[in-house]
Amino acid sequence: MVAASSPFRVVHTVCSHDCPDSCAVLVTVNEEGRAVKVQGDPSHPVTQGFLCGKVARYLDRVYAPERILYPLRRKSGVPKAPLQRGREHEAFERITWDEALDGIAVRLQQISDAHGPESILPYSYAGTIGVLGYGSMDRRFFHRLGASQLDRTICSEAGGQAWNLVYGKKLGMPTEDFRLAKLILAWGANIHGNNIHLWPMVEQARRKGARLIVIDPYRTRTAALADWHIAIRPGTDAALALGMMHVILNEGLEDRAYIETMTHGFDRLAERAREYTPERVAAWTGMTAAGIERLAREYATTQPAAIRLNYGVQRCENGGAAVRATVMLPALTGAWMHRGGGAQLSTSGGFSWREQAIRRPDLMLASPLGRPARVVNMSTLGYALTELGKSGDQRSEIGDQNTEAHASEGPAVHGLFVYNSNPGAVAPNQNAVRRGLARADLFTVVHDLFFTDTTDYADYVLPATTFLEHSDVQGAYGHYFVQLSQQAIEPLGEARSNVWLFGRLAQRMGFPEPCFRDTTEEIIRQALGIDPSGGPDGHSTNAGMEHITYENLKEQGHIPLAFHRDGFRPNTSGQIPTPSGKIEFYSEALAAEGLDGLPGFVPPAESRWGESAKQYPLEFLGRKADNYMNSTFANLDGHRKMEARTSQRLEMHPADAEARGVADGDGVRVWNARGALHLTAMLNPSLPAGVVAARLDWAKLHADGSNVNVLTSERLTDIGAGATFYSTLVEVERE
Ligand code: SF4
């Protein structure tokens, strides 16, 4: 603790990076207003006083000499193309915020007048997951402008919708309860790499005899520490879950009483599961039939059994079915009834923020459109920037058959406003995205902390704040605590928050609504559902937050949701928020849309069973780094050093390498119809044969200026129209 007379003060902030843990971060600030230390809050039951390797050295990021600190405008005549790293500033000139806001407002108005407001596309995701930073004033601004709405599908939509089809709401077992489990299945979940605050719970459980089984095609840090690592082939999770059901039902290991009371559609599911014999499932997954039987028996006969499922599983063409099938397992065995058992994909359904109040979708009616704007799927950005607005016969064949079915109609995109994201690195089909970004007639604004693969194409680059430099309120998708993140330091240079940026820009555009002048504190109160007058007693009116006031949140920093105070046990009794009021093994809603009401395994078109495997026989995993957050942190030397071992490497099974005459350390070309990468081969016998892997990085950090997303497609998932990064086929040759 800092003494009252100390020149230092300690401020409660919240890590706003896209991570389930949403850590409580204490920031020590000196007399000069400089942050000198960050540490995990020891009083937060999930943070438990420590931070991950990404954020433990966060001040390197906050005070990085490469940070963009002033608004910038592209110099006239500089073409939109990749810029040399470290020399990006030469393409831009420093301007004032007044010049930036005026210039951007004039161009957006011109575009709106000439092509309609829907020709302006916002592009953002979870560069910050603070409630305000993720979506508040920005949404108000784009709604009032009449800009296209962005369908934010790139990360979790397939899995989220799939979970909700079964359980109605994203309410998983509490993180703290994993310590009570006797068996933990980390299914596509690299707990040690990117959910590190669950790891102490896993360790506690293991000390009391629990076993950890990891199901993941890649031998992650977590898999290496497991009692059993099952390296199944990518995209075969649905088959495995259905195969486990087959064994469980065949051997009478299901919990009939639970099924009777809590679920809907059991008989249909049982009939479906009969098709998934261990032998058939073994042929798809690469496991043995005996291994599938052993896994199913161990899961069904050990209680409490907890499944930590993460979102990688749903980034396949059949990702929705995979999540549905997997999360049905604890309903079949009644694992929910044993404290420490059940499943967790996300806890975000526990937080009932007042989204209508903070995002104001009603403002679309006040836009020049006078109606809700069209929706553009962010997972098809390349398509949106290169094909949208063309008539059907002018559109190029992009080889991703189901993309067009999900694409919007209407004008071409003429204005792109990027914030909280770096699509030049993280969006699929990178060559199409870059062709779009390079269009001379596309006006692009990027709000970010650093020069990225996307700022290379920007007309304006605006300086953004870190979570130390603005206030926000935050929930989590890996615990059940509401937290207030308080501004710890003044923004560096002329960096500004999303709330500031879009409020000021709205005023430049002449939008008269008073909501564009709301302060950060006012929007936090709106998010919490606190009456502006302070209400009768200033308490939140949000479900589960009624005990929270702005003041007690400010004082305590983090407060559990009401239902979590007494030990939350989801899916143990009562109504489930699905159409049937039960956990749905069978979905009438899906069936009504002409879709399969049951989960089933359909091999991805881009997999070893697809037609294109004749040309591109290897399944490619563009995997995430443990020490980056997608592309965030990839520019920092310290973080890159921690990832050096696999930098620009293509990991291959020795049999696949031998078949191509490739030895460890050889230069290789990896390619498909969408693009190519030049990497160095690294033999890895722990990968399934037929699978190769390379790590996501910034394109501009690669010698050939591309990253793994030159290989990935804009094909969409079966549920939720999400991205399918892990359904990608390639071929490899020695160079
Ligand atoms: S990235 Fe995750 S684990 Fe790391 S500090 Fe942030 S919330 Fe915590």
XYZ file of C-alpha atoms and ligand atoms in Angstrom:
743
model
C 0.000 0.000 0.000
C 1.089 3.560 -0.638
C 1.155 5.761 2.501
C -1.057 8.861 2.525
C 2.032 11.073 2.518
C 3.612 9.221 -0.415
C 4.286 11.129 -3.623
C 2.890 8.111 -5.467
C -0.740 7.301 -6.065
C -2.186 3.955 -7.060
C -5.056 3.875 -9.552
C -7.418 0.949 -10.248
C -7.568 0.292 -13.970
C -8.712 -2.706 -16.014
C -6.786 -4.389 -18.790
C -8.964 -3.815 -21.834
C -7.215 -6.218 -24.194
C -9.267 -8.931 -25.867
C -8.744 -11.593 -23.230
C -11.228 -13.451 -21.020
C -9.399 -12.476 -17.839
C -10.146 -8.692 -17.811
C -7.537 -8.194 -15.093
C -7.751 -5.589 -12.374
C -4.534 -3.622 -12.874
C -3.116 -1.300 -10.229
C -1.084 1.509 -11.761
C 1.392 3.425 -9.610
C 1.811 7.031 -10.745
C 4.559 9.355 -9.553
C 4.446 13.064 -8.730
C 5.154 14.009 -12.330
C 2.107 12.068 -13.435
C 4.135 9.269 -15.011
C 3.089 5.656 -14.548
C 6.002 3.821 -12.970
C 4.553 0.398 -12.201
C 1.693 -1.896 -13.203
C 0.662 -4.901 -11.155
C -2.275 -7.251 -10.835
C -4.702 -6.391 -8.064
C -4.247 -8.980 -5.280
C -7.785 -8.364 -4.014
C -9.419 -9.442 -7.286
C -10.360 -13.132 -6.908
C -9.469 -13.993 -10.512
C -6.563 -11.611 -11.166
C -5.023 -12.750 -7.874
C -2.223 -10.181 -7.985
C -0.463 -11.151 -11.208
C -0.517 -10.151 -14.851
C 0.340 -12.138 -17.967
C 3.649 -11.770 -19.780
C 1.984 -9.521 -22.366
C 0.930 -6.851 -19.905
C 3.409 -7.244 -17.041
C 5.718 -4.921 -19.011
C 2.923 -2.686 -20.209
C 4.789 0.539 -19.629
C 7.064 -0.473 -22.544
C 3.967 -0.149 -24.684
C 2.544 2.993 -23.105
C 5.843 4.859 -23.355
C 7.128 3.182 -26.521
C 9.108 5.696 -28.598
C 7.229 4.504 -31.727
C 3.820 5.601 -30.437
C 1.833 7.920 -32.658
C 1.266 11.036 -30.572
C -0.182 13.566 -33.040
C -2.759 13.562 -35.842
C -1.192 12.859 -39.218
C -2.278 13.373 -42.820
C -0.871 11.528 -45.824
C 1.416 13.747 -47.865
C 0.092 14.503 -51.265
C 1.353 12.172 -53.962
C 2.419 9.345 -51.607
C 0.810 6.164 -52.989
C -1.118 3.792 -50.725
C 1.188 0.816 -50.398
C 3.206 -0.986 -47.706
C 5.606 1.432 -46.010
C 9.006 0.520 -44.702
C 8.875 -0.252 -41.003
C 10.315 2.565 -38.913
C 9.990 5.089 -41.750
C 6.195 5.296 -41.977
C 6.136 8.838 -40.630
C 7.854 10.026 -43.826
C 4.598 9.397 -45.697
C 2.625 11.708 -43.381
C 2.647 15.269 -42.147
C 1.758 16.377 -38.636
C -1.437 18.428 -38.379
C -3.554 19.771 -35.531
C -6.650 18.021 -34.223
C -8.740 20.900 -35.608
C -7.322 20.301 -39.077
C -7.853 16.562 -38.755
C -11.442 16.801 -37.561
C -12.346 19.439 -40.151
C -10.679 17.538 -42.977
C -12.295 14.219 -42.066
C -15.733 15.770 -41.550
C -15.607 17.469 -44.960
C -14.567 14.258 -46.744
C -17.195 12.120 -45.001
C -19.876 14.642 -45.929
C -18.697 14.693 -49.560
C -18.766 10.900 -49.721
C -22.200 10.768 -48.138
C -23.554 13.375 -50.580
C -22.016 11.721 -53.632
C -22.599 8.024 -52.909
C -24.964 7.872 -49.942
C -23.934 7.482 -46.300
C -23.900 3.672 -46.511
C -20.796 3.981 -48.673
C -18.973 4.786 -45.407
C -17.942 1.705 -43.437
C -16.750 1.682 -39.806
C -14.380 -1.184 -39.053
C -13.613 -2.003 -35.423
C -13.372 -4.943 -33.109
C -11.931 -5.668 -29.681
C -8.715 -3.657 -29.646
C -10.329 -2.502 -26.449
C -13.140 -4.371 -24.685
C -14.032 -1.573 -22.292
C -17.768 -0.987 -22.670
C -17.280 2.588 -23.893
C -14.150 1.990 -25.913
C -15.620 -1.047 -27.683
C -18.925 0.514 -28.662
C -20.574 3.728 -27.462
C -19.908 7.177 -28.949
C -18.533 5.571 -32.114
C -21.815 3.725 -32.681
C -23.811 6.898 -32.032
C -21.686 8.706 -34.596
C -21.976 6.122 -37.362
C -25.701 5.551 -36.700
C -26.404 9.273 -37.007
C -24.224 9.498 -40.113
C -26.186 6.665 -41.765
C -22.982 4.676 -42.330
C -23.142 0.935 -43.010
C -23.478 -1.166 -39.900
C -20.633 -3.597 -39.321
C -21.475 -7.183 -38.426
C -18.700 -7.943 -35.927
C -18.245 -11.626 -36.714
C -14.504 -12.098 -36.966
C -13.825 -13.696 -33.604
C -16.636 -15.298 -31.667
C -19.981 -15.005 -33.440
C -20.307 -18.632 -34.550
C -19.516 -19.976 -31.092
C -21.604 -17.382 -29.290
C -24.672 -18.117 -31.394
C -24.077 -21.855 -31.099
C -23.853 -21.661 -27.301
C -27.000 -19.560 -27.179
C -28.888 -22.081 -29.317
C -28.246 -24.657 -26.599
C -28.317 -22.556 -23.396
C -29.962 -19.259 -24.417
C -27.337 -17.057 -22.801
C -23.542 -17.031 -22.504
C -23.360 -18.018 -18.850
C -20.605 -20.521 -18.184
C -19.450 -22.061 -14.939
C -17.517 -19.556 -12.781
C -13.771 -19.533 -13.325
C -13.157 -19.899 -9.591
C -15.036 -23.243 -9.604
C -12.543 -24.953 -11.908
C -10.441 -25.556 -8.802
C -13.111 -28.037 -7.659
C -13.045 -30.129 -10.826
C -11.762 -33.686 -10.917
C -11.383 -33.649 -14.691
C -10.713 -30.621 -16.899
C -11.065 -30.786 -20.661
C -9.315 -27.819 -22.271
C -10.976 -28.036 -25.670
C -9.253 -25.754 -28.149
C -8.279 -23.740 -25.074
C -4.667 -22.703 -24.572
C -5.258 -21.769 -20.929
C -1.612 -21.203 -20.140
C -1.120 -19.032 -23.221
C -4.177 -16.796 -23.277
C -6.392 -17.396 -20.252
C -3.611 -17.509 -17.686
C -5.780 -16.604 -14.687
C -7.623 -19.862 -15.042
C -4.348 -21.725 -14.722
C -3.992 -21.393 -10.908
C -7.468 -22.964 -10.595
C -6.351 -25.814 -12.853
C -3.210 -26.287 -10.770
C -5.208 -26.333 -7.541
C -7.526 -28.952 -8.990
C -4.581 -31.054 -10.178
C -2.927 -30.883 -6.778
C -6.071 -32.562 -5.464
C -5.837 -35.265 -8.117
C -7.699 -33.807 -11.111
C -6.558 -34.720 -14.617
C -6.100 -32.216 -17.436
C -6.883 -33.343 -20.969
C -6.174 -30.968 -23.851
C -7.868 -31.365 -27.225
C -6.012 -29.226 -29.754
C -4.358 -29.921 -33.110
C -1.374 -27.864 -31.967
C 0.829 -28.745 -28.996
C 0.355 -25.475 -27.123
C 2.020 -24.650 -23.832
C -1.109 -25.981 -22.127
C -1.077 -29.181 -24.168
C 2.563 -29.765 -23.239
C 1.594 -29.568 -19.556
C -1.439 -31.850 -19.824
C -1.915 -35.414 -18.599
C -3.181 -36.275 -22.059
C -2.864 -34.224 -25.229
C -5.208 -35.280 -28.014
C -4.024 -33.697 -31.260
C -7.126 -34.056 -33.408
C -7.251 -32.820 -36.969
C -8.518 -29.258 -37.446
C -12.264 -28.918 -37.935
C -13.161 -32.368 -36.570
C -14.322 -31.321 -33.082
C -18.006 -31.884 -33.889
C -17.245 -35.451 -34.911
C -15.335 -36.086 -31.703
C -18.080 -34.664 -29.477
C -20.703 -36.749 -31.300
C -18.475 -39.820 -31.037
C -18.221 -39.261 -27.282
C -22.004 -39.027 -27.117
C -22.253 -42.308 -29.005
C -20.088 -44.069 -26.419
C -21.791 -42.397 -23.447
C -25.239 -43.425 -24.647
C -24.154 -46.869 -25.760
C -22.788 -47.590 -22.314
C -25.640 -45.948 -20.402
C -23.400 -43.295 -18.848
C -25.836 -40.410 -19.385
C -27.722 -38.757 -16.515
C -31.348 -39.627 -17.299
C -32.820 -37.603 -14.442
C -31.015 -34.444 -15.547
C -31.912 -35.026 -19.190
C -35.569 -35.523 -18.274
C -35.798 -32.361 -16.171
C -33.530 -29.908 -17.947
C -33.252 -30.732 -21.646
C -35.219 -30.773 -24.891
C -34.751 -33.065 -27.900
C -32.866 -35.938 -26.290
C -34.395 -38.721 -28.391
C -33.456 -36.990 -31.630
C -29.918 -36.369 -30.410
C -29.546 -39.987 -29.323
C -30.600 -41.110 -32.791
C -28.047 -38.751 -34.380
C -25.275 -39.878 -32.033
C -25.849 -43.507 -33.059
C -24.353 -42.631 -36.460
C -21.061 -41.555 -34.896
C -19.393 -44.831 -34.073
C -15.872 -44.626 -32.648
C -14.529 -46.171 -35.846
C -16.088 -43.508 -38.099
C -14.999 -40.715 -35.769
C -11.484 -42.137 -35.602
C -11.214 -41.887 -39.381
C -12.091 -38.174 -39.268
C -10.216 -37.054 -36.161
C -7.061 -39.149 -36.504
C -7.633 -40.668 -33.047
C -8.013 -44.389 -32.469
C -11.460 -45.839 -31.734
C -10.107 -47.002 -28.374
C -8.925 -43.474 -27.606
C -12.383 -42.059 -28.308
C -13.977 -44.681 -26.044
C -11.485 -43.995 -23.289
C -12.033 -40.237 -23.478
C -15.820 -40.596 -23.413
C -15.750 -42.994 -20.460
C -13.341 -40.873 -18.484
C -15.425 -37.753 -19.116
C -18.760 -39.356 -18.249
C -17.620 -41.237 -15.156
C -15.584 -38.476 -13.481
C -17.455 -35.806 -11.564
C -17.115 -32.883 -11.372
C -15.946 -32.641 -14.995
C -15.337 -29.179 -16.435
C -14.940 -28.217 -20.080
C -13.102 -24.999 -20.935
C -13.925 -24.471 -24.564
C -12.317 -21.586 -26.396
C -13.124 -19.816 -29.616
C -10.530 -21.425 -31.881
C -12.868 -24.406 -32.249
C -15.501 -22.289 -33.983
C -13.209 -20.667 -36.573
C -13.892 -23.546 -38.980
C -16.545 -23.955 -41.608
C -18.503 -26.225 -39.270
C -17.546 -24.252 -36.132
C -21.141 -23.634 -35.039
C -21.948 -27.346 -35.082
C -18.683 -28.077 -33.257
C -19.556 -25.745 -30.394
C -23.144 -26.950 -30.191
C -22.068 -30.584 -29.979
C -19.295 -29.949 -27.466
C -21.327 -27.872 -25.050
C -24.108 -30.457 -25.049
C -21.806 -32.960 -23.328
C -22.292 -31.638 -19.747
C -26.053 -31.650 -20.321
C -25.881 -35.298 -21.316
C -23.879 -36.356 -18.276
C -25.466 -33.921 -15.812
C -22.046 -32.413 -15.073
C -23.704 -29.074 -14.294
C -25.150 -30.596 -11.109
C -21.706 -31.099 -9.580
C -20.061 -27.911 -8.373
C -16.835 -27.615 -10.347
C -18.489 -29.277 -13.353
C -20.133 -27.900 -16.481
C -18.614 -25.796 -19.233
C -17.384 -22.327 -19.955
C -17.090 -20.681 -23.334
C -17.793 -17.176 -22.088
C -19.314 -15.400 -19.108
C -20.288 -12.296 -21.061
C -24.020 -13.074 -20.885
C -23.941 -12.130 -17.203
C -23.419 -8.431 -17.968
C -26.603 -6.604 -18.915
C -25.218 -3.270 -20.097
C -27.687 -0.683 -21.419
C -26.525 -0.989 -24.999
C -29.466 0.915 -26.500
C -28.676 3.886 -24.278
C -24.979 3.985 -24.983
C -25.078 3.068 -28.693
C -28.343 4.794 -29.666
C -29.409 2.746 -32.706
C -32.460 5.039 -32.855
C -30.147 7.695 -34.316
C -30.201 5.797 -37.616
C -33.717 7.151 -38.097
C -32.348 10.697 -37.798
C -29.672 10.002 -40.461
C -30.145 11.011 -44.109
C -31.298 7.428 -44.710
C -34.140 7.659 -42.203
C -33.908 3.886 -41.744
C -31.484 1.285 -40.395
C -28.412 1.126 -42.627
C -27.301 -2.003 -44.477
C -25.067 -4.470 -42.674
C -21.603 -5.465 -43.925
C -19.873 -8.537 -42.539
C -16.388 -7.702 -41.247
C -15.165 -11.222 -42.074
C -15.583 -10.388 -45.764
C -13.762 -7.049 -45.764
C -11.746 -7.916 -48.866
C -14.949 -8.626 -50.727
C -16.604 -5.489 -49.345
C -13.750 -3.258 -50.517
C -13.265 -4.819 -53.931
C -16.621 -6.194 -55.080
C -19.437 -4.438 -53.244
C -21.321 -2.008 -55.471
C -20.601 -3.968 -58.642
C -23.440 -5.665 -60.435
C -23.459 -9.452 -60.210
C -21.827 -10.087 -63.589
C -19.008 -7.603 -62.847
C -18.033 -9.324 -59.627
C -14.863 -11.371 -59.642
C -14.898 -15.052 -58.905
C -13.300 -15.235 -55.504
C -13.667 -18.954 -54.995
C -15.405 -18.660 -51.635
C -18.842 -19.789 -52.626
C -20.793 -18.835 -49.564
C -19.330 -15.332 -49.181
C -21.611 -13.779 -51.725
C -24.648 -15.210 -50.002
C -23.789 -13.208 -46.899
C -22.617 -10.054 -48.651
C -24.677 -6.896 -48.623
C -26.129 -5.041 -51.550
C -25.880 -1.291 -52.057
C -23.138 1.168 -52.880
C -19.422 0.491 -53.042
C -17.412 1.430 -49.955
C -15.824 4.861 -50.484
C -14.949 5.726 -46.878
C -13.411 3.373 -44.297
C -12.945 4.337 -40.640
C -10.763 1.866 -38.738
C -10.355 1.866 -34.954
C -9.741 -0.892 -32.353
C -8.471 -3.124 -35.143
C -5.733 -3.773 -37.672
C -7.480 -5.434 -40.619
C -4.357 -5.190 -42.780
C -2.960 -7.944 -40.535
C -5.929 -9.787 -39.022
C -8.623 -9.914 -41.723
C -8.813 -13.056 -43.877
C -7.877 -13.062 -47.564
C -5.206 -10.433 -47.034
C -4.439 -9.855 -50.701
C -8.064 -8.892 -51.378
C -8.083 -6.634 -48.306
C -4.908 -4.910 -49.486
C -6.213 -4.500 -53.022
C -9.188 -2.757 -51.477
C -7.153 -0.587 -49.102
C -4.870 0.470 -51.951
C -7.758 1.876 -54.012
C -6.925 5.508 -54.787
C -10.606 6.431 -54.465
C -11.026 4.944 -50.975
C -10.810 7.482 -48.150
C -9.396 5.788 -45.055
C -8.999 7.009 -41.480
C -7.206 4.912 -38.835
C -7.188 5.587 -35.087
C -4.395 3.599 -33.415
C -1.389 3.692 -31.098
C 1.220 2.619 -33.632
C 1.851 2.487 -37.359
C 0.421 -0.858 -38.451
C -0.260 -2.843 -41.596
C -3.438 -0.771 -41.922
C -2.074 2.733 -41.318
C 0.134 2.226 -44.387
C -3.015 2.833 -46.441
C -4.567 5.649 -44.381
C -5.321 9.188 -45.483
C -5.440 10.255 -41.839
C -3.833 8.549 -38.840
C -5.127 9.619 -35.442
C -3.406 8.948 -32.092
C -5.275 6.642 -29.693
C -5.010 6.166 -25.922
C -4.124 3.072 -23.888
C -6.337 1.951 -20.999
C -4.123 3.932 -18.625
C -5.103 7.161 -20.384
C -8.909 7.080 -20.304
C -11.685 5.823 -18.032
C -14.111 3.043 -18.833
C -16.337 0.390 -17.293
C -15.843 -3.270 -18.092
C -17.284 -6.728 -17.655
C -15.456 -9.849 -18.772
C -15.864 -13.042 -20.722
C -13.856 -15.037 -18.192
C -15.314 -13.924 -14.851
C -18.330 -12.274 -13.241
C -16.971 -8.959 -11.875
C -17.977 -5.453 -12.949
C -14.977 -3.139 -12.887
C -14.282 0.550 -13.212
C -11.109 1.478 -15.043
C -10.026 4.907 -13.920
C -7.794 7.156 -15.947
C -4.350 6.874 -14.360
C -2.295 9.294 -16.448
C -2.869 12.131 -18.892
C -2.965 11.022 -22.538
C 0.471 11.003 -24.077
C 1.065 13.723 -26.640
C -2.270 14.484 -28.294
C -3.652 10.931 -28.038
C -7.421 10.847 -27.584
C -9.964 8.185 -26.607
C -12.692 6.812 -28.860
C -15.332 8.698 -26.866
C -13.516 12.002 -27.360
C -12.810 11.384 -31.043
C -16.323 10.464 -32.126
C -18.020 13.063 -29.917
C -15.876 15.834 -31.427
C -16.289 14.529 -34.961
C -20.071 14.453 -34.535
C -20.010 18.082 -33.499
C -17.935 18.960 -36.609
C -20.517 17.176 -38.728
C -23.158 19.409 -37.176
C -25.110 16.634 -35.446
C -27.352 18.502 -32.999
C -28.192 15.690 -30.562
C -26.988 16.446 -27.011
C -25.765 12.836 -26.608
C -22.657 13.741 -28.602
C -21.605 15.971 -25.732
C -21.976 13.288 -23.050
C -18.934 12.886 -20.848
C -17.229 9.576 -20.170
C -18.697 9.454 -16.661
C -22.189 10.131 -18.011
C -21.905 7.268 -20.496
C -20.576 4.938 -17.790
C -23.646 5.779 -15.706
C -25.876 5.143 -18.736
C -24.183 1.769 -19.301
C -24.872 0.885 -15.691
C -28.503 1.949 -15.996
C -28.151 4.641 -13.355
C -30.757 7.367 -13.544
C -29.082 10.655 -14.629
C -30.656 12.387 -11.651
C -28.988 9.827 -9.417
C -32.317 7.948 -9.083
C -33.719 7.294 -5.691
C -30.354 6.128 -4.460
C -28.011 6.111 -7.473
C -28.084 2.329 -7.888
C -27.791 0.491 -11.178
C -31.065 -0.782 -12.617
C -29.332 -3.486 -14.676
C -30.175 -7.096 -13.845
C -27.492 -8.426 -11.511
C -25.995 -4.969 -10.894
C -28.654 -3.506 -8.571
C -26.174 -3.335 -5.689
C -23.742 -1.226 -7.725
C -23.499 2.570 -7.685
C -20.978 4.622 -9.589
C -19.533 5.672 -6.260
C -19.103 2.210 -4.740
C -17.606 0.963 -7.999
C -15.150 3.852 -7.934
C -14.236 3.062 -4.372
C -13.934 -0.727 -4.711
C -12.757 -1.035 -8.310
C -14.403 -4.413 -8.847
C -17.725 -5.792 -7.615
C -19.174 -9.265 -8.326
C -22.477 -9.545 -10.127
C -25.273 -10.172 -7.625
C -25.831 -13.793 -8.635
C -22.124 -14.534 -8.315
C -21.839 -13.397 -4.677
C -23.349 -16.590 -3.330
C -21.727 -19.085 -5.676
C -23.308 -19.148 -9.116
C -24.407 -22.568 -10.410
C -25.804 -22.238 -13.937
C -28.110 -24.829 -15.500
C -28.952 -26.673 -12.298
C -32.674 -25.903 -12.131
C -35.482 -23.746 -13.459
C -36.120 -22.181 -16.825
C -33.378 -21.944 -19.433
C -33.673 -18.828 -21.656
C -34.243 -20.822 -24.873
C -37.527 -21.044 -26.813
C -38.398 -24.357 -25.102
C -37.273 -23.178 -21.652
C -34.859 -26.155 -21.602
C -31.326 -26.873 -22.704
C -31.827 -27.563 -26.405
C -30.260 -30.662 -27.903
C -32.575 -30.029 -30.829
C -33.274 -26.515 -32.081
C -36.685 -25.924 -33.627
C -35.464 -22.410 -34.497
C -32.661 -23.755 -36.702
C -34.972 -26.322 -38.233
C -37.486 -23.577 -39.070
C -34.734 -21.879 -41.100
C -34.287 -25.098 -43.073
C -31.067 -25.917 -41.195
C -30.126 -28.997 -39.230
C -31.834 -28.863 -35.844
C -29.192 -31.238 -34.483
C -25.423 -30.920 -34.453
C -23.692 -33.003 -37.098
C -20.266 -33.287 -38.635
C -19.897 -31.974 -42.170
C -16.252 -32.078 -43.297
C -15.109 -28.569 -44.237
C -14.782 -27.953 -47.964
C -11.264 -26.710 -47.180
C -10.047 -29.833 -45.428
C -8.414 -33.087 -46.465
C -11.846 -34.370 -47.502
C -12.610 -31.444 -49.832
C -12.238 -31.306 -53.604
C -9.480 -28.683 -53.444
C -7.322 -31.015 -51.326
C -6.228 -32.640 -54.598
C -4.365 -29.417 -55.379
C -3.665 -28.191 -51.833
C -3.422 -31.268 -49.609
C -2.171 -29.749 -46.346
C -4.426 -28.264 -43.658
C -3.030 -24.948 -42.469
C -3.278 -23.467 -38.964
C -2.562 -19.728 -38.802
C -2.179 -19.908 -35.074
C -2.094 -17.178 -32.411
C 1.006 -16.276 -30.422
C 1.049 -16.688 -26.642
C 2.702 -13.302 -26.219
C 0.612 -11.236 -28.625
C -3.074 -10.456 -28.685
C -3.813 -11.218 -32.335
C -1.634 -8.523 -33.925
C -1.404 -6.319 -30.810
C 2.049 -6.326 -29.133
C 3.675 -7.827 -32.258
C 5.612 -4.613 -32.891
C 7.317 -4.555 -29.466
C 10.844 -5.979 -29.383
C 10.443 -7.600 -25.954
C 7.322 -9.466 -27.016
C 8.841 -10.489 -30.337
C 11.824 -11.963 -28.559
C 9.499 -14.195 -26.532
C 8.057 -15.482 -29.829
C 11.372 -15.745 -31.675
C 11.428 -19.557 -31.763
C 8.577 -19.766 -34.262
C 9.106 -16.466 -36.042
C 8.530 -16.897 -39.792
C 8.613 -20.667 -39.402
C 6.344 -23.228 -41.012
C 5.903 -26.131 -38.620
C 5.500 -29.429 -40.463
C 5.107 -33.065 -39.523
C 8.306 -34.925 -40.527
C 6.345 -37.228 -42.863
C 4.912 -34.259 -44.794
C 8.338 -32.656 -44.971
C 10.012 -35.819 -46.182
C 7.382 -36.332 -48.869
C 8.341 -32.909 -50.250
C 12.084 -33.242 -49.831
C 12.054 -30.591 -47.113
C 14.529 -30.680 -44.225
C 14.458 -28.708 -40.994
C 15.718 -25.178 -41.696
C 14.976 -25.225 -45.444
C 13.304 -22.255 -47.049
C 9.788 -23.192 -48.169
C 7.031 -21.635 -50.184
C 3.543 -22.219 -48.801
C 0.698 -21.250 -51.074
C -2.831 -21.658 -52.334
C -4.999 -19.865 -54.879
C -5.242 -16.768 -52.660
C -1.573 -16.105 -51.941
C 1.846 -17.341 -50.892
C 4.276 -17.031 -47.986
C 7.995 -17.699 -47.833
C 8.958 -19.295 -44.532
C 11.564 -21.541 -42.961
C 10.602 -25.161 -42.316
C 10.626 -26.367 -38.713
C 9.852 -30.043 -38.166
C 7.338 -30.730 -35.426
C 6.340 -34.377 -34.868
C 3.591 -33.366 -32.402
C 1.459 -31.950 -35.242
C -0.998 -34.352 -36.871
C 0.314 -35.526 -40.229
C -1.214 -33.450 -43.001
C -1.315 -30.296 -40.863
C 1.129 -27.379 -41.069
C 1.190 -24.338 -38.794
C 2.572 -20.790 -38.830
C 2.056 -17.931 -36.432
C 0.091 -14.721 -36.981
C 2.365 -11.690 -37.029
C 2.335 -8.280 -38.654
C 2.653 -8.533 -42.425
C 5.252 -5.778 -42.437
C 7.439 -7.815 -40.084
C 7.707 -10.562 -42.707
C 10.428 -10.329 -45.316
C 7.836 -10.734 -48.084
C 5.373 -8.248 -46.569
C 2.557 -10.746 -45.968
C 1.356 -12.819 -43.050
C -0.695 -15.993 -42.613
C -3.850 -14.240 -43.766
C -2.727 -14.217 -47.402
C -3.693 -17.893 -47.210
C -7.009 -17.715 -45.301
C -10.378 -17.368 -46.994
C -13.514 -15.268 -46.678
C -15.683 -18.363 -46.515
C -18.083 -18.134 -43.547
C -19.074 -20.447 -40.708
C -22.222 -22.599 -40.686
C -23.753 -20.535 -37.860
C -23.189 -16.809 -37.241
C -21.404 -16.026 -40.540
C -18.039 -15.881 -38.792
C -14.519 -16.177 -40.157
C -13.053 -19.627 -40.940
C -9.341 -19.087 -40.354
C -8.769 -22.745 -39.467
C -10.374 -24.197 -42.598
C -7.524 -23.448 -44.967
C -5.731 -25.708 -47.426
C -2.228 -25.118 -48.780
C 0.639 -26.826 -50.563
C 4.295 -26.512 -49.608
C 7.469 -26.792 -51.682
C 11.147 -26.474 -50.937
C 12.782 -23.336 -52.287
S -4.078 -9.664 -21.464
Fe -5.446 -10.897 -20.195
S -4.181 -11.945 -18.710
Fe -2.983 -10.281 -19.607
S -3.279 -8.593 -18.167
Fe -4.790 -8.361 -19.810
S -6.612 -9.378 -19.050
Fe -4.895 -10.055 -17.770
